[in-house]
XYZ file of C-alpha atoms in Angstrom:
506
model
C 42.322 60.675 256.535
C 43.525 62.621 253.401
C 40.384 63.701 251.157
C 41.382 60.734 248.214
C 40.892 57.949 251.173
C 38.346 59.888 252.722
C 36.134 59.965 248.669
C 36.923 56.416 248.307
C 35.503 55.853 251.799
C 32.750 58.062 251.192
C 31.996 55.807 247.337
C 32.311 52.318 249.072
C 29.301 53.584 251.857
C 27.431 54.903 249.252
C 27.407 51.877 246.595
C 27.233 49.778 249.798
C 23.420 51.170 250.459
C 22.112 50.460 246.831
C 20.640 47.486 245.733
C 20.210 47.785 241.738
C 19.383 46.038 239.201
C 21.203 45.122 235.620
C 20.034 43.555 232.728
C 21.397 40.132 231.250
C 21.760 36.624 232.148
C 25.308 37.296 233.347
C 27.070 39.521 235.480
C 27.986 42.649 233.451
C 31.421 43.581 234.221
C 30.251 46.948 235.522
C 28.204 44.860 238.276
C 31.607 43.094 239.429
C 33.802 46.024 239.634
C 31.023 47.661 241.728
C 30.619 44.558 244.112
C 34.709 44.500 244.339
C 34.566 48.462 245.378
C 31.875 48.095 248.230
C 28.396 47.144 246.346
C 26.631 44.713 248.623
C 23.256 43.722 247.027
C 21.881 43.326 243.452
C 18.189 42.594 242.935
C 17.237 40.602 239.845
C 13.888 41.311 238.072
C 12.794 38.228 234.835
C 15.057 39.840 231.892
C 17.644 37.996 234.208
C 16.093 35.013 234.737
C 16.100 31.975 232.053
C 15.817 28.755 234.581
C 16.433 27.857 238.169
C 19.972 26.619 237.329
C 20.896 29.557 235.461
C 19.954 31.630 238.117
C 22.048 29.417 240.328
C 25.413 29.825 238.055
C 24.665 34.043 238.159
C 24.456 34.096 241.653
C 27.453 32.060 241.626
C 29.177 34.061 239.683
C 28.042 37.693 241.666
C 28.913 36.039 244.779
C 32.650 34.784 243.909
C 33.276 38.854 244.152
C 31.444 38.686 247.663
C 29.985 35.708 249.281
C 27.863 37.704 251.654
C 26.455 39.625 248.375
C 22.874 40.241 249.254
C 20.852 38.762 246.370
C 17.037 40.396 245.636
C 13.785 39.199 243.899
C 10.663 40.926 243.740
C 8.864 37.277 244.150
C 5.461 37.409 245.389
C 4.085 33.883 243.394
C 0.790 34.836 242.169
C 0.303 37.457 240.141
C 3.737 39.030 240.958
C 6.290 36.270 239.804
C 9.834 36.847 238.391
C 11.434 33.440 239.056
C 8.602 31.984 237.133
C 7.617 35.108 234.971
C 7.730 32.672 231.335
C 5.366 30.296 232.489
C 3.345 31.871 235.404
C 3.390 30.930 238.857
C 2.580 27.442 240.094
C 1.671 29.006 243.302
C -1.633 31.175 243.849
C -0.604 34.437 245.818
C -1.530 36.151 248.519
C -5.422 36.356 248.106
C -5.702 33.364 246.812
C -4.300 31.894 250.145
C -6.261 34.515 252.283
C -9.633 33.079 251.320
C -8.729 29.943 251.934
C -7.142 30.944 255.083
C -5.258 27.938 256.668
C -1.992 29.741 257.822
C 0.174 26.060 257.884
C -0.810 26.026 253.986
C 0.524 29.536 253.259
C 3.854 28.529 255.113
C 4.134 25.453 253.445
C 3.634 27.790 250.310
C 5.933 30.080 251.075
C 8.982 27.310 252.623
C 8.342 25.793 248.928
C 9.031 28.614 247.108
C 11.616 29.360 249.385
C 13.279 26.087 248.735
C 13.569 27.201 244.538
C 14.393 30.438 245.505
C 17.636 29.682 247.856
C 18.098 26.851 245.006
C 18.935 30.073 242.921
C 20.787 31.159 245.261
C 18.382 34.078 246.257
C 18.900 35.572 249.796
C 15.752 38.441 250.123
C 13.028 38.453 248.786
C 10.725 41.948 248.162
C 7.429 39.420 250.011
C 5.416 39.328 251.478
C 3.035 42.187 250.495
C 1.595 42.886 254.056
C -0.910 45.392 252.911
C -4.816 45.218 253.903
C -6.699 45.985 250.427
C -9.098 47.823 252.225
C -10.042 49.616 249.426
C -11.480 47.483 245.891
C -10.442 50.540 243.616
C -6.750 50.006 244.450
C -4.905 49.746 241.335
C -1.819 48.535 242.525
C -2.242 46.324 245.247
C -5.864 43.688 244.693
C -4.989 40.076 245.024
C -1.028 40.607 246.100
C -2.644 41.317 249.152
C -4.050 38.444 251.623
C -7.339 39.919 251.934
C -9.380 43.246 253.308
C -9.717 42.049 256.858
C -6.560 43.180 259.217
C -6.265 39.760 261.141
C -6.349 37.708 258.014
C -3.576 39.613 256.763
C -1.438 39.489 259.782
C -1.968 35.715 260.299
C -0.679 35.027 256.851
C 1.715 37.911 256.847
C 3.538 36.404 259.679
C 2.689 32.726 258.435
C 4.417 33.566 255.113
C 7.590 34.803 256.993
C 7.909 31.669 258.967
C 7.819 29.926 255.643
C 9.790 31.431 253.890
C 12.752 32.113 256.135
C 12.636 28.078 257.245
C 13.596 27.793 253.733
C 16.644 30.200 253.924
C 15.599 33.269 252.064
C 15.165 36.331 254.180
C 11.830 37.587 253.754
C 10.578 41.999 253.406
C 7.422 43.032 254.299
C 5.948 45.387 251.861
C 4.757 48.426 251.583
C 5.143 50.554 255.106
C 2.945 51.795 256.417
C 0.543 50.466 254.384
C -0.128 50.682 250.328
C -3.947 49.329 250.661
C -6.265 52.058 251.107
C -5.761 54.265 248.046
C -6.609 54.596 244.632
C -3.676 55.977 242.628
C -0.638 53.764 241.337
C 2.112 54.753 242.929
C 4.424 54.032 239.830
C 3.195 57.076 238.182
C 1.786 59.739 240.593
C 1.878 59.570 244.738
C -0.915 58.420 246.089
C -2.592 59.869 249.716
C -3.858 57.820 252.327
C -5.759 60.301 254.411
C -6.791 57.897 257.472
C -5.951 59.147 261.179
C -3.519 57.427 263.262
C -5.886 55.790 265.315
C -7.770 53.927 262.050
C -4.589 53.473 260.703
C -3.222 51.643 264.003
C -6.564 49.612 263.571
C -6.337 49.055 259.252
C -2.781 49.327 257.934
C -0.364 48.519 260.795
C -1.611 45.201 262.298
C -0.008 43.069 259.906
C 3.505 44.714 260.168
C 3.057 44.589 263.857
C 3.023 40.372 263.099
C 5.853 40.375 260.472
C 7.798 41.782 263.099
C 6.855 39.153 265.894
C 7.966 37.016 263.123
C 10.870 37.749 262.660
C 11.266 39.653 259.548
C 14.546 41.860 259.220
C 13.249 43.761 256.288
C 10.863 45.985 255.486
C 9.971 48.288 252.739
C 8.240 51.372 252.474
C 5.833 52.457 250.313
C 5.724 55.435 248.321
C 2.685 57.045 249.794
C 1.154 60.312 251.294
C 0.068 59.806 255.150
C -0.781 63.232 255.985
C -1.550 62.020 259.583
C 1.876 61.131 260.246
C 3.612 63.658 257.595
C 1.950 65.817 255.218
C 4.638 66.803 253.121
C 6.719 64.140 252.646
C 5.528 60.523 251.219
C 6.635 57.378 253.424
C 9.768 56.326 251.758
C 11.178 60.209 252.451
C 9.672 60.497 255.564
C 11.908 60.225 258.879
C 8.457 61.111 260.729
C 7.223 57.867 259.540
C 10.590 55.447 258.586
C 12.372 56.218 262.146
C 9.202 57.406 264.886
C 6.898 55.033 263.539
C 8.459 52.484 262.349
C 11.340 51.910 264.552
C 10.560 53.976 267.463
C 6.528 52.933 267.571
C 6.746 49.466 266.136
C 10.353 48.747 267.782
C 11.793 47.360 264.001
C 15.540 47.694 264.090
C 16.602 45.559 260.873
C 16.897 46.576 257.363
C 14.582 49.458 255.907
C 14.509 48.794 251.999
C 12.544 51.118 249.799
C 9.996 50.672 246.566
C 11.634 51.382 243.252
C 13.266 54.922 243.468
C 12.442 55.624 240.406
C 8.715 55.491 240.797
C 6.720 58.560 239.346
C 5.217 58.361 243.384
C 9.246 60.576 244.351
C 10.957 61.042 241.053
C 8.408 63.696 239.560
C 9.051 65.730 242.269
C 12.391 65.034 243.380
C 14.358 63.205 240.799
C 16.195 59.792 241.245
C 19.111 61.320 242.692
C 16.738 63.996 244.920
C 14.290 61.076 246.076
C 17.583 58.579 246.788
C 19.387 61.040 249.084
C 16.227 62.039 250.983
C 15.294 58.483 251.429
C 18.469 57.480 252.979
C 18.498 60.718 255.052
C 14.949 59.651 256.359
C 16.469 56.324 257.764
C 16.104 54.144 254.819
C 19.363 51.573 254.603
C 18.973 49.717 251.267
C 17.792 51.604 248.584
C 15.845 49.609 245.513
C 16.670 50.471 242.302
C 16.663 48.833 238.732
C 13.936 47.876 237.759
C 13.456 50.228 234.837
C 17.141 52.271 234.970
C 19.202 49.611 235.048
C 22.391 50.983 233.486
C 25.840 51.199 234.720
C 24.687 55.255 234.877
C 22.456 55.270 237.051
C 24.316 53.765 239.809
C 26.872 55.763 238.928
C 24.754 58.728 239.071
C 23.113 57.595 243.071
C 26.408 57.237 244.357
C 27.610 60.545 243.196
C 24.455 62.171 244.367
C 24.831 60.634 247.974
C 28.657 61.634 248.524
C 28.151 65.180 246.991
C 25.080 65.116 249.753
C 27.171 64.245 252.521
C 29.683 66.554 251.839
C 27.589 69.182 250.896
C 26.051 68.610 254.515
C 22.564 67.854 253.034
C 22.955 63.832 254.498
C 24.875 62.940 257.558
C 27.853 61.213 256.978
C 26.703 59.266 260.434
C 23.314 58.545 258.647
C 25.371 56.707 255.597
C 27.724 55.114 257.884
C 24.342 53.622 260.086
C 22.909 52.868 257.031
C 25.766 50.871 255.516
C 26.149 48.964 258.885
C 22.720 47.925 258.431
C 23.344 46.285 255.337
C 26.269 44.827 256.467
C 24.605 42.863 259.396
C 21.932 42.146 257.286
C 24.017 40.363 254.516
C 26.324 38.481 257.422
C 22.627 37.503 259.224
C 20.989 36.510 255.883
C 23.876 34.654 254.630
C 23.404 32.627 257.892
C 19.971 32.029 256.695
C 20.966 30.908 253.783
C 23.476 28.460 255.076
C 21.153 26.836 257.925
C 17.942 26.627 255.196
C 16.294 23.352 255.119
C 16.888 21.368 251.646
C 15.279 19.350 249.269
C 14.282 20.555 245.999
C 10.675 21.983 245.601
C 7.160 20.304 245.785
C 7.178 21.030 242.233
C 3.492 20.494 240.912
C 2.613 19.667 244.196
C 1.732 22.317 247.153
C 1.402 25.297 245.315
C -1.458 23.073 243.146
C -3.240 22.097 246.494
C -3.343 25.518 247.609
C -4.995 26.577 244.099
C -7.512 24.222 244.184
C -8.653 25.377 247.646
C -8.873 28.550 246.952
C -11.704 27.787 243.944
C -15.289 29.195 244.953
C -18.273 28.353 242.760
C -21.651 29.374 242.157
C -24.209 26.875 242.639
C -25.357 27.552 239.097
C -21.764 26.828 238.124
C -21.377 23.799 240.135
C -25.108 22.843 238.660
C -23.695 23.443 235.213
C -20.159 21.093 235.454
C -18.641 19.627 234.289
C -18.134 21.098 230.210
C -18.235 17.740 228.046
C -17.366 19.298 224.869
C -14.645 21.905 223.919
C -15.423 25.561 225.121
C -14.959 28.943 223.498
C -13.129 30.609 225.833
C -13.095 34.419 225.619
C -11.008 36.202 228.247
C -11.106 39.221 228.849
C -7.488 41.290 229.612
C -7.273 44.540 231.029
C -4.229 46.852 231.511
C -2.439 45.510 234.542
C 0.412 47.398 237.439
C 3.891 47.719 236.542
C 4.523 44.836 239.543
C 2.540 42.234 236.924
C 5.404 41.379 234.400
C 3.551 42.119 230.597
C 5.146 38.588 229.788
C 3.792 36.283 232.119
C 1.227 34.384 230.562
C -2.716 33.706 232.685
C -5.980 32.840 231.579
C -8.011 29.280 231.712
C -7.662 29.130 227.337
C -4.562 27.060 227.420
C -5.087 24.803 230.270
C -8.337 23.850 228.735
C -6.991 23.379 225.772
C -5.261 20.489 227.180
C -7.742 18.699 228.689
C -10.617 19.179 226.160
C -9.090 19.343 223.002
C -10.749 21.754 220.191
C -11.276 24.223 222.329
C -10.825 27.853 220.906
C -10.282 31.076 222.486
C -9.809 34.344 221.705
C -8.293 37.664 224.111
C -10.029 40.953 224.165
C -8.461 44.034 225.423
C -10.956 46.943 226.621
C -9.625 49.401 224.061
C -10.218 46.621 221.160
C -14.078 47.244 221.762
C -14.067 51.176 222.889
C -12.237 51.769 219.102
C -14.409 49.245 217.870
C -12.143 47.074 215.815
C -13.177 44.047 217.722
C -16.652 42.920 218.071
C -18.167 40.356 220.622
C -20.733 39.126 218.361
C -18.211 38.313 215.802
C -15.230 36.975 218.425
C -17.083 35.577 221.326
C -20.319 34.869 220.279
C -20.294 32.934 216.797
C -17.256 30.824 217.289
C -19.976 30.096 220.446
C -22.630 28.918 218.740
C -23.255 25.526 219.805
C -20.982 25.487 222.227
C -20.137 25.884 225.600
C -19.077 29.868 226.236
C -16.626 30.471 229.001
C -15.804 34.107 229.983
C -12.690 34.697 231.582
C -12.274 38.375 233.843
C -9.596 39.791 236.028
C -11.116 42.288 238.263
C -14.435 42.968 236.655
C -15.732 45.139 239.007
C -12.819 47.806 238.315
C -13.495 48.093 234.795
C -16.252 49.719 232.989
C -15.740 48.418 229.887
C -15.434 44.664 230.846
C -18.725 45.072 233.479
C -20.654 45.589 230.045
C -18.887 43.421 228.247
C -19.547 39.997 230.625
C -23.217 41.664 231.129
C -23.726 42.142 227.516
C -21.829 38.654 226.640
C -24.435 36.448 229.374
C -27.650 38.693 228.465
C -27.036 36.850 224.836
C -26.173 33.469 226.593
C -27.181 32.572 229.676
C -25.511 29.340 230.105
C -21.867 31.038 229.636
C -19.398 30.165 232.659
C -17.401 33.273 234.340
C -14.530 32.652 235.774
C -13.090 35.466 237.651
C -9.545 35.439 238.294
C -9.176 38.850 240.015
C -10.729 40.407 242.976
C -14.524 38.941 243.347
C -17.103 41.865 242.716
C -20.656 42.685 242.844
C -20.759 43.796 239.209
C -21.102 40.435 237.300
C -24.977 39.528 236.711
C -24.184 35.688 235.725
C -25.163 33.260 237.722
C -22.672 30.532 236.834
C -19.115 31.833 238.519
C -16.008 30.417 239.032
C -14.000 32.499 241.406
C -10.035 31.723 241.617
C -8.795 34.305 243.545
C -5.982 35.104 241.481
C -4.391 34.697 237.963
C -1.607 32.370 238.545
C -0.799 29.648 236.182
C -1.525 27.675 238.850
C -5.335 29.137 239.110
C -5.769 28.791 235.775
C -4.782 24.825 236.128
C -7.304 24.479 239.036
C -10.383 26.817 237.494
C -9.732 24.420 234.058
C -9.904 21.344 236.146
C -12.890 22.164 238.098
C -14.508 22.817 234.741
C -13.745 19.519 233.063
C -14.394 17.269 235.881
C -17.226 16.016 237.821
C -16.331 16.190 241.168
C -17.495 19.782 241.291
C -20.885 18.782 242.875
């Protein structure tokens, strides 16, 4: 082959093994060209999403270049939504479905948001989060996961596959070998989790043991430190733990996708070009990137990096070939999927409603105190959330109370608000209050300092206030009247706002 063929060769592998993202509504034309010169996945992220039928008519338009094009979402429902990022998910996620722990309901979950998704025209989606939170003070993980108990998480790990893929969208369990025992975010530094193999065999690997039985054909890895299995090198890089755990240990031999490469977990120390040509040396296939460099550039820049790698010697040409072959059976095997899905549109304000509403635990003081008959002031209380939470999507209990007791006020209070002191509870929470009923509104109370005092301080001065807590349950909230949804979805706001309004609470 002369050396022009054998570059051009050498490009199409390379762009073949990236899945990026872009930014727009349409297809730029750098996007096309790419797909026409070997390109075989794009992943989407909500700057590209307006509607379902948009969606459908960008897909379209992608996949008239290739229709095996491998089309990604990072869709988790829940907390983590793109495909409903504007309004908020009508579906609780993962924890949410965990504690209520009926594994048909989180596959009839999943096969409905599977059914919107293929609608879209969506072939993989970055779900389901298979991680055990085993530790409350993870900042990244919390409620995307299905709970802190390794059984419950692979029963509805492997529930949510079934679900999903019945629908037609291939499903990729997330984040290998296991993203919930730390307590750094992994999109700024690289977090450590220092178990030994045998607890991690009993904690972290369970549930991908059960998205494997299955079925799943993709995994990703997470961007994390296991010092038992490799000190040096964090999963994602890691052939120790991508190839002789993964494949050889857990016998996995579809597509290995990794996080973001442009986390701060591998680009501080290595770059985006560094940490994409070690990842695909260490045996990952498809390699995620987009979701904050999304510019014609950057691919350019990945695909540069991995030929000058292979013929610098630094990657295997093999490895890129074996790589690119993986991607290729994977799009051919998930546009099968796609094509045998089952049809009909989705249950709409139906299943993913049902599942919110099941997941509701009360207090008996709350369900003593139910349900409000006159309009609330509703103070909730937002702190800082992950990159994986899009800033955008709306969540709270204000607005859906709103519509069902009308004159009901509200007001949102950011920790740093009251730590600089230009917002004061007794002014914002507590005299709009007076008179009324108060309802407090928390996301993960127990992880924050400043909103512990704040829902102490706020029921110390009135009792009768209602928490609801739409994050991970703690110990650290002294009121007695609690509202737990499991969640922030739109669709746990719905179900904590009817609960409060009607009297069947009892």
């Amino acid at each position: 082959m002369s050396s022009s063929k054998h570059s051009s060769a050498l490009r199409r592998l390379a762009l073949s093994v990236l899945q990026p993202g872009f930014v727009g509504t349409e297809a730029p034309d750098w996007v096309l060209r790419d797909i026409g010169d070997g390109l075989a996945s794009v992943v989407l992220f909500s700057r590209n999403i307006v509607s379902t039928e948009q969606v459908a008519r960008l897909t379209g338009q992608l996949r008239a270049e290739n229709p095996d094009l491998i089309v990604a979402i990072d869709e988790e429902a829940g907390d983590v939504t793109r495909i409903e990022s504007a309004t908020g998910s009508s579906r609780p996620g993962n924890f949410a479905l965990g504690t209520v722990d009926d594994a048909e309901l989180t596959e009839a979950v999943a096969a409905d948001l599977g059914r919107q998704l293929r609608a879209a025209g969506v072939s993989l989606d970055y779900a389901p989060s298979a991680d055990v939170n085993s530790n409350p003070d993870n900042p990244i993980i919390g409620v995307r996961s299905f709970g802190s108990d390794p059984g419950v998480v692979s029963r509805h790990t492997a529930a949510w596959i079934r679900g999903l893929q019945s629908s037609g969208v291939a499903a990729c369990a997330k984040h290998f070998p296991g993203h919930g025992d730390v307590a750094v975010d992994s999109h700024h530094e690289l977090p450590s989790y220092p178990a030994g193999r045998e607890e991690i065999a009993a904690q972290a690997l369970p549930p991908f043991r059960a998205a494997v039985a299955a079925g799943v054909r993709a995994v990703m890895s997470g961007h994390l430190l296991v010092p038992a299995y490799d000190p040096d090198l964090p999963a994602t890089l890691s052939r120790r733990i991508l190839h002789g755990l993964l494949r050889e240990e857990l016998g996995f031999d579809g597509l290995v996708v990794s996080d973001a490469i442009e986390m701060g977990a591998v680009t501080r120390r290595h770059g985006i070009d560094g940490a994409t040509v070690k990842a695909v040396t260490a045996g990952v296939d498809a390699v995620c990137v987009g979701g904050e460099s999304a510019e014609e550039a950057t691919v350019a820049l990945l695909v540069k990096a991995l030929t000058t790698a292979v013929t610098g010697g630094e990657l295997p040409e093999e490895r890129l070939a074996e790589a690119a072959d993986r991607v290729r059976e994977f799009a051919r095997w998930s546009a099968g999927l796609r094509a045998a899905g089952s049809a009909g549109t989705t249950a709409g304000d139906g299943i993913g409603h049902v599942a919110a509403r099941r997941a509701l635990r009360l207090t008996g003081a709350a369900r003593a105190a139910l349900p409000l008959t006159a309009a609330p002031h509703v103070v909730e209380l937002a702190p800082v959330t992950n990159m994986a939470i899009g800033k955008e999507t709306p969540w709270g209990v204000a607005g859906p109370l709103r519509e069902r007791l009308p004159g009901t006020t509200s007001v949102r209070v950011r920790g740093q608000e009251l730590e600089e002191g230009t917002v004061a509870l007794e002014r914002c929470a507590l005299e709009p209050a007076a008179g009324r009923p108060l309802v407090i509104v928390a996301r993960d109370v127990a992880r924050h300092a400043w909103m512990s005092r704040a829902v102490t301080g706020l029921t110390a001065a009135r009792p009768d206030a209602i928490v609801v807590e739409m994050g991970l349950p703690g110990t650290a909230t002294t009121a007695a009247a609690q509202i737990f949804t499991h969640g922030a979805s739109a669709a746990s706001g719905v179900a904590a706002a009817e609960i409060l309004t009607t009297t069947s609470a009892g």
